[in-house]
Coordinates of C-alpha atoms and ligand atoms in Angstrom, one line a residue:
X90 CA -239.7 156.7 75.2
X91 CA -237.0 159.4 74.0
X92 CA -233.7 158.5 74.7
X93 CA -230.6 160.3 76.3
X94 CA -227.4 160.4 74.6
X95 CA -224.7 159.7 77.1
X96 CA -221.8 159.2 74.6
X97 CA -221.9 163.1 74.1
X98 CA -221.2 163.8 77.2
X99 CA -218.2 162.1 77.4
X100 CA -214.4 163.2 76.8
X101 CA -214.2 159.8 76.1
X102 CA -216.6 157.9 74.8
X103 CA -215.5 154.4 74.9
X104 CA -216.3 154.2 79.0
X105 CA -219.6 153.6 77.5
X106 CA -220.7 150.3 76.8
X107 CA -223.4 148.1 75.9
X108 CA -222.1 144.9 76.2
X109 CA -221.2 142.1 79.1
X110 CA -217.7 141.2 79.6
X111 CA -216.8 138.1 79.7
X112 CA -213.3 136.2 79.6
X113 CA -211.7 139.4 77.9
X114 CA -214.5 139.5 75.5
X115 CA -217.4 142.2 74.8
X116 CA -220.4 140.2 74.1
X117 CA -224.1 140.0 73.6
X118 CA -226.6 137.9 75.2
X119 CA -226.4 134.4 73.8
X120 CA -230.3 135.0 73.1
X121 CA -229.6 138.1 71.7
X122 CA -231.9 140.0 74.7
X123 CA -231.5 143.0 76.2
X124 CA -233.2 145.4 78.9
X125 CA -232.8 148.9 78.9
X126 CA -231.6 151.3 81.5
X127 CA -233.4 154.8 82.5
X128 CA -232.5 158.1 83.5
X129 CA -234.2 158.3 86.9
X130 CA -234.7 161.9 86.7
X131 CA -236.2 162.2 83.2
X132 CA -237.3 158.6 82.3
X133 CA -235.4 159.0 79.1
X134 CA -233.5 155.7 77.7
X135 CA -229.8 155.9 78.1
X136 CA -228.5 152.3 77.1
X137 CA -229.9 148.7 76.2
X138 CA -227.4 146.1 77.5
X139 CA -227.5 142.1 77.4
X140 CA -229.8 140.1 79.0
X141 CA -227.8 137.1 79.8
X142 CA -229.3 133.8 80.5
X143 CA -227.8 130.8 82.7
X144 CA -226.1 129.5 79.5
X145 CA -224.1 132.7 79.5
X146 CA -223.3 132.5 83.0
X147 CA -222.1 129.5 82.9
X148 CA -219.5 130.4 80.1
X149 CA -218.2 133.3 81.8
X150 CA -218.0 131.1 85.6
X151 CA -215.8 128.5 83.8
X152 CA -214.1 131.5 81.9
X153 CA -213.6 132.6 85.6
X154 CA -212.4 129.7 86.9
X155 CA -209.7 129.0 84.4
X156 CA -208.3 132.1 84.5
X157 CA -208.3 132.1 88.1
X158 CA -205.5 129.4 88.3
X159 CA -202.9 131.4 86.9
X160 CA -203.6 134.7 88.6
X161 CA -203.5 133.2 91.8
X162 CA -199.6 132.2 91.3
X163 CA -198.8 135.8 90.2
X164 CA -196.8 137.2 92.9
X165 CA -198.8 140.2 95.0
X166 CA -196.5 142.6 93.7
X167 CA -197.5 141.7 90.4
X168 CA -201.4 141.8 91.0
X169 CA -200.4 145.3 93.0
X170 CA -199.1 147.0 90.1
X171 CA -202.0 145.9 87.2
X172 CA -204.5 146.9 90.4
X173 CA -202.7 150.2 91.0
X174 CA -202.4 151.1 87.2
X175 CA -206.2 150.4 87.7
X176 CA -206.6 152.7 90.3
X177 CA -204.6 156.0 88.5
X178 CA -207.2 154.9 85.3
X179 CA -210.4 155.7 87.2
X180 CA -208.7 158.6 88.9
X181 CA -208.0 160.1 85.3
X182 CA -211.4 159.2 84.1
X183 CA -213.4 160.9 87.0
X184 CA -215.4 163.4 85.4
X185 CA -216.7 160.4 82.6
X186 CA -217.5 157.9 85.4
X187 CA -219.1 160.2 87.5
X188 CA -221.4 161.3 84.4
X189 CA -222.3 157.8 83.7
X190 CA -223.2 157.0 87.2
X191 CA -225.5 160.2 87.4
X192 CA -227.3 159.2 84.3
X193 CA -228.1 155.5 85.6
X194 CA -228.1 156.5 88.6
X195 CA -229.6 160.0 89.4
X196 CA -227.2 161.5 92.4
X197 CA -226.1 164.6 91.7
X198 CA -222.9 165.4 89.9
X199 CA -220.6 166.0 92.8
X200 CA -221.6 163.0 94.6
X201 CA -221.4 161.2 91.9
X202 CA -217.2 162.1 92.0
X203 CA -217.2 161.2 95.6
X204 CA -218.0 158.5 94.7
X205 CA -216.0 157.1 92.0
X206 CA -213.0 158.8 94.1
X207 CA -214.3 156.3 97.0
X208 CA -214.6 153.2 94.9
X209 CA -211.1 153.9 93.6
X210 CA -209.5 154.3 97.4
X211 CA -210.4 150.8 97.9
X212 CA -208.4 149.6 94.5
X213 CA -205.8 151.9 96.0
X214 CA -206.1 150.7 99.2
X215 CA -206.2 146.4 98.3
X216 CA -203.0 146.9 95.4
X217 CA -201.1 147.8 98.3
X218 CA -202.1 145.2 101.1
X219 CA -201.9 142.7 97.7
X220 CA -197.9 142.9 99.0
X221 CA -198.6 142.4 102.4
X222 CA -201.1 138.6 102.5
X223 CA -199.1 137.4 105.0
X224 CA -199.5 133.9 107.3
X225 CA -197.8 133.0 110.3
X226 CA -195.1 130.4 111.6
X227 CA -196.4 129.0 114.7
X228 CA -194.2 127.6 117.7
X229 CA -194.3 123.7 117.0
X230 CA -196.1 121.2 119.6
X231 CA -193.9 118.7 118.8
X232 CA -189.9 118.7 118.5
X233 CA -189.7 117.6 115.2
X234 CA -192.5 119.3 113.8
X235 CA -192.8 123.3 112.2
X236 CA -196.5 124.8 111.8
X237 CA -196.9 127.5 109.0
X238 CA -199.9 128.7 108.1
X239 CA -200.6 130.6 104.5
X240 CA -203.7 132.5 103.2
X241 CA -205.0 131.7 100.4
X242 CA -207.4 132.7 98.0
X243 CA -211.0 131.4 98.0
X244 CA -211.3 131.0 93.9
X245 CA -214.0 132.3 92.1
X246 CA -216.2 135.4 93.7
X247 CA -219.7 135.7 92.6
X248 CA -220.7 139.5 93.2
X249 CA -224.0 141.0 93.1
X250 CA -224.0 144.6 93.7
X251 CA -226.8 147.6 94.6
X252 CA -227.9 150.9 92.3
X253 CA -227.3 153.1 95.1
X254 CA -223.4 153.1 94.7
X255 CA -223.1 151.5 91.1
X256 CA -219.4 152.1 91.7
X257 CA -218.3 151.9 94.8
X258 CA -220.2 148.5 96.3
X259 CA -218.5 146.7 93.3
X260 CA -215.1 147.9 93.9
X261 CA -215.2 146.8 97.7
X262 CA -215.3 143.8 96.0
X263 CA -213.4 143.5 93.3
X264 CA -210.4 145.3 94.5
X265 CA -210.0 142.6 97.9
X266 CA -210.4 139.5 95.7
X267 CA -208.2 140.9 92.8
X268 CA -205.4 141.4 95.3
X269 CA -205.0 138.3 97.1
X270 CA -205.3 136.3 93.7
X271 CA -209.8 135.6 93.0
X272 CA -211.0 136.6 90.0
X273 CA -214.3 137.8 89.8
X274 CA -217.9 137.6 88.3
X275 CA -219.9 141.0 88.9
X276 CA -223.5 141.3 88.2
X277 CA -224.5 145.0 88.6
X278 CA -227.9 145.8 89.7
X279 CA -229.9 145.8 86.4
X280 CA -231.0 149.9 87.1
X281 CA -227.1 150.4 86.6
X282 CA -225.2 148.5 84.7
X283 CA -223.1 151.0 82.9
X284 CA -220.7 151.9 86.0
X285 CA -219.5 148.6 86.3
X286 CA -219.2 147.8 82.8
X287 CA -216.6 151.2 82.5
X288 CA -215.0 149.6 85.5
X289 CA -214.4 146.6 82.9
X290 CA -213.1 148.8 80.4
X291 CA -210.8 150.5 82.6
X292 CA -209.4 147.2 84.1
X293 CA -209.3 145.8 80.6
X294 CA -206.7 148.8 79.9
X295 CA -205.0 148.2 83.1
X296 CA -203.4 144.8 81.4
X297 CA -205.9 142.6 84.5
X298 CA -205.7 139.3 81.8
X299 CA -208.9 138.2 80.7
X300 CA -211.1 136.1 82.7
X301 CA -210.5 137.9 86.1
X302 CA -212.6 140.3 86.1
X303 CA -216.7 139.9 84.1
X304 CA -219.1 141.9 84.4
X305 CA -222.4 140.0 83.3
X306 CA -225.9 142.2 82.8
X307 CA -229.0 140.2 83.3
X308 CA -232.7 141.5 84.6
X309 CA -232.9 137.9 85.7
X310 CA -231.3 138.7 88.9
X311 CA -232.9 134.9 90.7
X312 CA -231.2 133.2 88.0
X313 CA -227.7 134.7 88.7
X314 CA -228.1 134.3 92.1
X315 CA -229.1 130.2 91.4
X316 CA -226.0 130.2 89.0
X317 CA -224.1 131.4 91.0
X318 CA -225.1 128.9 94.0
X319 CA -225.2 125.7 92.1
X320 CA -222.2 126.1 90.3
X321 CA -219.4 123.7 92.7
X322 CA -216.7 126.3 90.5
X323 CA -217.8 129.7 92.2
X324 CA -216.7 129.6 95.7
X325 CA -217.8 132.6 97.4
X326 CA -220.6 135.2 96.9
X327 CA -220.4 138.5 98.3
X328 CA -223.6 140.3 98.0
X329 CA -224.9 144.1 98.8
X330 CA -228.5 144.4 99.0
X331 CA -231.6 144.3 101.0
X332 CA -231.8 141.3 103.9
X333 CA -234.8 139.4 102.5
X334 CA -232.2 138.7 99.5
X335 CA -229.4 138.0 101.5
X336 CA -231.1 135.4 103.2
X337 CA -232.4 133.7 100.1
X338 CA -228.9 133.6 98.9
X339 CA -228.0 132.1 102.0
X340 CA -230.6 129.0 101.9
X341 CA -229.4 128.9 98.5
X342 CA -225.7 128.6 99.0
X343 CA -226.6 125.5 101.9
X344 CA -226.0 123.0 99.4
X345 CA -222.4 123.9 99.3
X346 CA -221.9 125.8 101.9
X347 CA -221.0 128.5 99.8
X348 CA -219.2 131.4 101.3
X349 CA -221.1 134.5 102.0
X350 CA -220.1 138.2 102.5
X351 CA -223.1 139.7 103.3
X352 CA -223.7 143.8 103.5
X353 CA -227.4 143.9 104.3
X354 CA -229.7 146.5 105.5
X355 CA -230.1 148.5 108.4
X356 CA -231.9 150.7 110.4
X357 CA -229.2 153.3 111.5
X358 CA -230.3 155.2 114.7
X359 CA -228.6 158.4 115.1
X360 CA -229.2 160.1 118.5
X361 CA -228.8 163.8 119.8
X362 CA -228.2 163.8 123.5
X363 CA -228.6 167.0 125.3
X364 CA -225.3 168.0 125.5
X365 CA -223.8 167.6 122.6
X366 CA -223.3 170.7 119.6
X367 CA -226.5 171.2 118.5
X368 CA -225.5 172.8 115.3
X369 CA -223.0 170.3 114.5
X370 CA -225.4 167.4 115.0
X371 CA -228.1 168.9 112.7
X372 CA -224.9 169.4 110.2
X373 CA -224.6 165.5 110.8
X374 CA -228.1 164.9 110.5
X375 CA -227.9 166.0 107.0
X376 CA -225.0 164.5 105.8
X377 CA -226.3 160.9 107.3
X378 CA -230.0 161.2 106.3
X379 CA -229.6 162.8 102.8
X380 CA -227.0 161.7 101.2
X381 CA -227.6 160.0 98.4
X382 CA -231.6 161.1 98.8
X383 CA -231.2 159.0 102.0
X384 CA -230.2 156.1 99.6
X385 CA -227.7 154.2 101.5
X386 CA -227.6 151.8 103.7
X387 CA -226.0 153.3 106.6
X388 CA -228.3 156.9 106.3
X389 CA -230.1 157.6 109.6
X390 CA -233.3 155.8 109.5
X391 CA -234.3 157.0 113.2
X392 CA -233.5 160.2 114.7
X393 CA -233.8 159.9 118.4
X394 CA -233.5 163.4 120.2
X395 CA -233.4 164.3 124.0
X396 CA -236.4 165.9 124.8
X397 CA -234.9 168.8 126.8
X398 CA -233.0 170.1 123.5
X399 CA -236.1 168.5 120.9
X400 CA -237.8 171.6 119.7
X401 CA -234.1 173.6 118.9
X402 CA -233.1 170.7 116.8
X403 CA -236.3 169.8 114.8
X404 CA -236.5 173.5 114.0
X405 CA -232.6 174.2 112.7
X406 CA -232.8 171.1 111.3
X407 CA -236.4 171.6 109.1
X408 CA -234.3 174.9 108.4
X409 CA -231.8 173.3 106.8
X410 CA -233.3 170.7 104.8
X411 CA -235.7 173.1 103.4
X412 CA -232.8 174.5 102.0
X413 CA -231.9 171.7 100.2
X414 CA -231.6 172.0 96.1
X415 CA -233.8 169.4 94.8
X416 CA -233.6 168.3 91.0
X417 CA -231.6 166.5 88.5
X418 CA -228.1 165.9 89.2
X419 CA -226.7 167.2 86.5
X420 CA -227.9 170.8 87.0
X421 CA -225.6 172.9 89.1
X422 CA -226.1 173.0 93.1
X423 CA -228.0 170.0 92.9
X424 CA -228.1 168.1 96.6
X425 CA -231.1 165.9 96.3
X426 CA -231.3 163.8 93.0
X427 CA -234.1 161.5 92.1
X428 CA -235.2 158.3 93.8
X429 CA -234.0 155.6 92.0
X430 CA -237.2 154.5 90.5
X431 CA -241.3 154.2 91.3
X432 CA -241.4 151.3 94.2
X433 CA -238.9 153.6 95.8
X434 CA -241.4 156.7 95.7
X435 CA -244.0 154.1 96.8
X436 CA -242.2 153.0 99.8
X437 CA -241.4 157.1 100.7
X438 CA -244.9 157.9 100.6
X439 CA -246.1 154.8 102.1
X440 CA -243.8 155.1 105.4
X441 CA -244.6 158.9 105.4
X442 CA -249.0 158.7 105.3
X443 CA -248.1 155.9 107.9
X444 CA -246.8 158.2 110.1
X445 CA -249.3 160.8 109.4
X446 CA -252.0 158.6 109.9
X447 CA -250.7 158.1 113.4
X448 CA -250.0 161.6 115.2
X449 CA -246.5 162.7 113.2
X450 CA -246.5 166.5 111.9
X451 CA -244.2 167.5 108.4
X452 CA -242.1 170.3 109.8
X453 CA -240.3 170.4 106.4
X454 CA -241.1 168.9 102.8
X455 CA -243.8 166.7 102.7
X456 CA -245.1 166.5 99.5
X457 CA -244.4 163.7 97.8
X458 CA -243.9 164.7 93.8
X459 CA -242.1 167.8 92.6
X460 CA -242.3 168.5 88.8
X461 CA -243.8 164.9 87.8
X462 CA -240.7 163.1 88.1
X463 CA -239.0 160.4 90.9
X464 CA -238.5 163.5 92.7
X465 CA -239.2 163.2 96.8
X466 CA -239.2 166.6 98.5
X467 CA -236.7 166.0 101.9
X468 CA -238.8 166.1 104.3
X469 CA -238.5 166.4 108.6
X470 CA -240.8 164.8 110.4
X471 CA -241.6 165.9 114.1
X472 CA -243.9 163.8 117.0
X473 CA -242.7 160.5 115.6
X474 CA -243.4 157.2 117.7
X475 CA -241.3 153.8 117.7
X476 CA -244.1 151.9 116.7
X477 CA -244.5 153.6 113.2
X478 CA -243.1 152.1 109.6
X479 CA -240.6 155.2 109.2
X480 CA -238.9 153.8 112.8
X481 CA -239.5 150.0 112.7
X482 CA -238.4 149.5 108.8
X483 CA -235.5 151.2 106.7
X484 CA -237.1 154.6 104.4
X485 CA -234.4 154.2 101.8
X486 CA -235.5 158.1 101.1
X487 CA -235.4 161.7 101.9
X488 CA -237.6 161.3 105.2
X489 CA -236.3 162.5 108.5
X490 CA -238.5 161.2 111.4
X491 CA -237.3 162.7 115.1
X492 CA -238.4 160.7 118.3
X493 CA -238.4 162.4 121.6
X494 CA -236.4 160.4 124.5
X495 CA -235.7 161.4 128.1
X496 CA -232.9 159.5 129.5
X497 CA -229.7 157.1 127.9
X498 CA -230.7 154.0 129.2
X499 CA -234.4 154.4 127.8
X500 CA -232.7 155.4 123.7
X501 CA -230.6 152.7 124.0
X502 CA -233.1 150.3 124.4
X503 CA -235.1 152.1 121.5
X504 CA -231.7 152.4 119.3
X505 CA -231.4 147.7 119.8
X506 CA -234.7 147.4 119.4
X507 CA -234.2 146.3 115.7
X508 CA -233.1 143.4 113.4
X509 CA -230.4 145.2 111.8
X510 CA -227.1 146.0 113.3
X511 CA -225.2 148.2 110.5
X512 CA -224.2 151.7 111.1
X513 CA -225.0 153.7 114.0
X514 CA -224.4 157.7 115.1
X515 CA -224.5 159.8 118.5
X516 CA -223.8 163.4 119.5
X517 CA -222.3 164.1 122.6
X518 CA -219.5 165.9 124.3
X519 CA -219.5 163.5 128.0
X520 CA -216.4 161.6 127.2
X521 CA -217.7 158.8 129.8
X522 CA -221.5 158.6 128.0
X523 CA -219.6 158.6 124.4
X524 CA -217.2 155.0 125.5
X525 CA -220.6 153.5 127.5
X526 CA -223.1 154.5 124.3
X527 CA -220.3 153.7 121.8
X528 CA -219.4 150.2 123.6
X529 CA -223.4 149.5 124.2
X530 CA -225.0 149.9 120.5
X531 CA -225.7 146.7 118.3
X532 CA -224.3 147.6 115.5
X533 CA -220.9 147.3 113.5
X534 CA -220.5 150.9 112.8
X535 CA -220.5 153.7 115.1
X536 CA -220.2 157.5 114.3
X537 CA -219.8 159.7 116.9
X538 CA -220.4 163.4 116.5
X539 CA -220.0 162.6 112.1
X540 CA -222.7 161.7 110.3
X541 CA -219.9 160.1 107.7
X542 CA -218.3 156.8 108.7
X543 CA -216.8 155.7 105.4
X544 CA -213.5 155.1 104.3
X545 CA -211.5 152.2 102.6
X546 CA -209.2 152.5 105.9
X547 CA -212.3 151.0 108.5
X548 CA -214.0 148.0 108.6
X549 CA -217.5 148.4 107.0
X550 CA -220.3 146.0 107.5
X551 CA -222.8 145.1 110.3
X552 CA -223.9 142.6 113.0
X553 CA -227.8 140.8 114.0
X554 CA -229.5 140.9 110.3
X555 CA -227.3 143.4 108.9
X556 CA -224.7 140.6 107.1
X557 CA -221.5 139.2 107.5
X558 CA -217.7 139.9 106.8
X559 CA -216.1 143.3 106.3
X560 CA -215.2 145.4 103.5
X561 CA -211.9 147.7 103.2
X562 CA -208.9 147.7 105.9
X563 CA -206.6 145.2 106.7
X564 CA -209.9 143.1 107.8
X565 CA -210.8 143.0 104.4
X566 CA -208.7 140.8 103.2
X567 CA -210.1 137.9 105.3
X568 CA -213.3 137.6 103.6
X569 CA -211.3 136.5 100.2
X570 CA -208.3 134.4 101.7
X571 CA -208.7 130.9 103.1
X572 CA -206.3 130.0 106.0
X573 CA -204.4 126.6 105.5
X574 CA -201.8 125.0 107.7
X575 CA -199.5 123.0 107.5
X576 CA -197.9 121.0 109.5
X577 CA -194.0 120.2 108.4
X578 CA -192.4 117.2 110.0
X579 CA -188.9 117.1 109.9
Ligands
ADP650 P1 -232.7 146.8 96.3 O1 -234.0 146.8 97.1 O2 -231.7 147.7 96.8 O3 -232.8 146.7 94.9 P2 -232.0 144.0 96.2 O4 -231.5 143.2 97.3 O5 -233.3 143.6 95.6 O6 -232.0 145.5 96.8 O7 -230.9 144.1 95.1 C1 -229.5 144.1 95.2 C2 -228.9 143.3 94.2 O8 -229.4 141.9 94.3 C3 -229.3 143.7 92.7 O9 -228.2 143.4 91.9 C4 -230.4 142.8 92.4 O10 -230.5 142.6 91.0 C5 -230.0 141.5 93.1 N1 -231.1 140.5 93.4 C6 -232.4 140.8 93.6 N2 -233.0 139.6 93.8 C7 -232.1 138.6 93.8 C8 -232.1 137.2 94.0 N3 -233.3 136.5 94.3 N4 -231.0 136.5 93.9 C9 -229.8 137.1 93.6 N5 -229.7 138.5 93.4 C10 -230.8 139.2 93.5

């Protein structure tokens, strides 16, 4: 295996590490393991990091703990300031943490920015509501009594985050519990550790004292998870990732009825009713189904388009993903990057000769390996059927599959017909249809005519299977603080 040299890339080369973080300290795996991490585009090496074991999680959730204490009784201005001097670091290293997160991750260049500009929004975003954690005084029931009620925070956060936004899904999480006094315990996804670990540096810089903020590597993701669940010290885990995990964290967690923020899957359904802008919705299409190689969780999943106005969509919209620049993301005008390693390319292929198999037709794309690499052509999909994988489970890949519908009662009983309840999308122009389809789908998201919902200002996060509590806005802060009253008598 050849290796890539990521240090050379960088203006500055210290955002690169190799080591866990743990109670202000840069460390190795008590065993001494490590696991490597791969450039999905070429396969090359790019870094070997720690492979921590429950001994070394346990050091860094007492580590946690302790440091926890006196955080919590900073004032918020305080924690606002280190968390905005946090925020202006990782807007001043953009162009470095955007060419880590492209080499562990594979998006393309731009993106990767986007991202990393997100991911700081919400650091942004929490160091200013870390001022405003405000309770309530509530009229007494009794003469002699007063009722107050504070918010607190929960304690220690246990964080397990995706590869699909190496960035942004961990600072959703760490910039909420930072602010209203947690500290935090982050294990990245072990495809990319290297974005979260430059977060570390970055908050190490930002004078965040030691202890508040780890960033633990492990390929053991189970163990972490059990760590994290049997440990009475860690009080909450927020978790992004597939359902099946989030459940087992869930059983898990039982015992002591852990606290869960859950961002699960979904199964988006975006649908184009007949009179909505066609162009603008096959523009929307794009954005919701390929960004990110149709690597997120709230990309379109099931294209549901009224039949009358069908055949004009599929065709602009096979136009315009053949169009699409496939290849590494670093190479200029790169739009599609990589999938993010071979089950991925597995599960693309597998949902695609499914719906083959049963009566579908490739309008666009449709082979499955450019060049020899993780590379999955975007591909449109025309005569799909609800009963096929592509519509009943979520792609995670460039695979657009379009379902014919004939009136809005009969797609919105398609669009609920599914588990998940994360993000959801609709074209029209009917002001009446947009409140009755907007009011009437399952889900906690709901784009209308944009195929891009997210923002540190909204509520993110689902309903049904697709998890619990919300990330970003002033509904954010909940899923961190703890109410307590008390009662005063006088
Ligand atoms: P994906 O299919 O996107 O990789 P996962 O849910 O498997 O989704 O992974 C999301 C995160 O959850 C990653 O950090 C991964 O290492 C972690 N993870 C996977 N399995 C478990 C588990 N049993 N317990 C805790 N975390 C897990």
């Amino acid at each position: 295996m050849g290796n890539f040299d990521l240090a050379s890339k960088l203006e500055d080369p210290s955002l690169f590490i190799q080591k866990a973080f743990v109670d202000g300290e840069w460390m190795a795996a008590g065993s001494g393991a490590t696991f490597d991490v791969l450039d999905p585009a070429t396969g090359l090496r790019i870094a070997s990091v720690p492979d921590l074991d429950a001994g070394d999680l346990e050091k860094a959730i007492h580590a946690a703990s302790h440091a926890q204490k006196s955080w919590a009784k900073l004032t918020g201005k305080q924690r606002a300031s280190m968390l905005r001097r946090f925020h202006d670091l990782v807007v001043a290293h953009v162009d470095d943490l955007a060419i880590i997160l492209t080499a562990e991750m594979g998006k393309p260049l731009q993106e990767a920015r986007g991202e990393i500009l997100y991911g700081a929004a919400y650091i942004e975003w929490f160091a200013e509501e870390a001022k405003r954690l405000n309770g309530d005084v509530i009229p007494a029931h009794q003469a002699d009594k007063r009722i107050l009620v504070l918010r607190r925070p929960v304690g220690v956060v246990g964080a397990i985050t995706p590869w699909n936004f190496p960035n942004a899904m961990l600072a959703r999480k760490l910039a909420p519990a930072l602010a209203v006094g947690c500290s935090i315990i982050a294990k990245p996804a072990a495809q990319t550790p290297l974005s979260a670990l430059a977060l570390a540096v970055l908050s190490e810089r930002a004078g965040i004292p030691r202890g508040i903020f780890n960033v633990v590597t492990s390929s053991d993701a189970e163990m972490v998870g059990q760590s994290f669940c049997a440990n009475e010290l860690v009080a909450k885990i927020s978790f992004t990732g597939s359902t099946n995990v989030g459940r087992i964290l869930m059983r898990q967690g039982a015992d002591q009825i852990k606290k869960l923020s859950l961002e699960l899957g979904g199964n988006a359904p975006f649908i184009v009713f007949d009179d909505a802008d066609i162009d603008a919705a096959v523009e929307g299409a794009v954005a919701a189904k390929f960004r990110n190689a149709g690597q997120t969780c709230v990309c379109a999943n099931r294209i549901y388009v009224q039949s009358s106005v069908y055949d004009e969509f599929a065709a602009k919209l096979a136009k315009r993903v053949d169009a699409l620049k496939v290849g590494n993301g670093f190479d200029a005008g790169v739009e599609i990057g990589p999938l993010i390693d071979g089950n991925a390319m597995k599960k693309v292929k597998s949902h695609l000769d499914n719906a083959l198999a049963n009566g579908a037709r490739v309008v666009a794309g449709g082979s499955s390996v450019q060049t020899g690499g993780q590379f999955f052509a975007p591909t449109v999909l025309v005569g799909v059927t609800s009963d096929m994988k592509v519509t009943r489970e979520e792609t995670f890949g460039p695979l657009a599959p379009l379902i014919s519908f004939d009136t809005e009662e009969e797609v919105i009983r398609s669009a609920n017909d599914s588990e998940f309840g994360l993000a959801g999308y609709f074209y029209s122009k009917d002001l009446a249809r947009i409140f009755r389809v907007a009011e009437d789908m399952e889900t906690g998201m709901v784009g209308v005519n944009t195929g891009l919902i997210s923002t540190e200002l909204a509520p993110f996060g689902g309903v049904k299977q697709s998890g619990l509590g919300r990330e970003g806005s002033k509904y954010g802060l909940d899923d961190y603080t703890e109410l307590k009253y008390v009662c005063l008598g006088l």
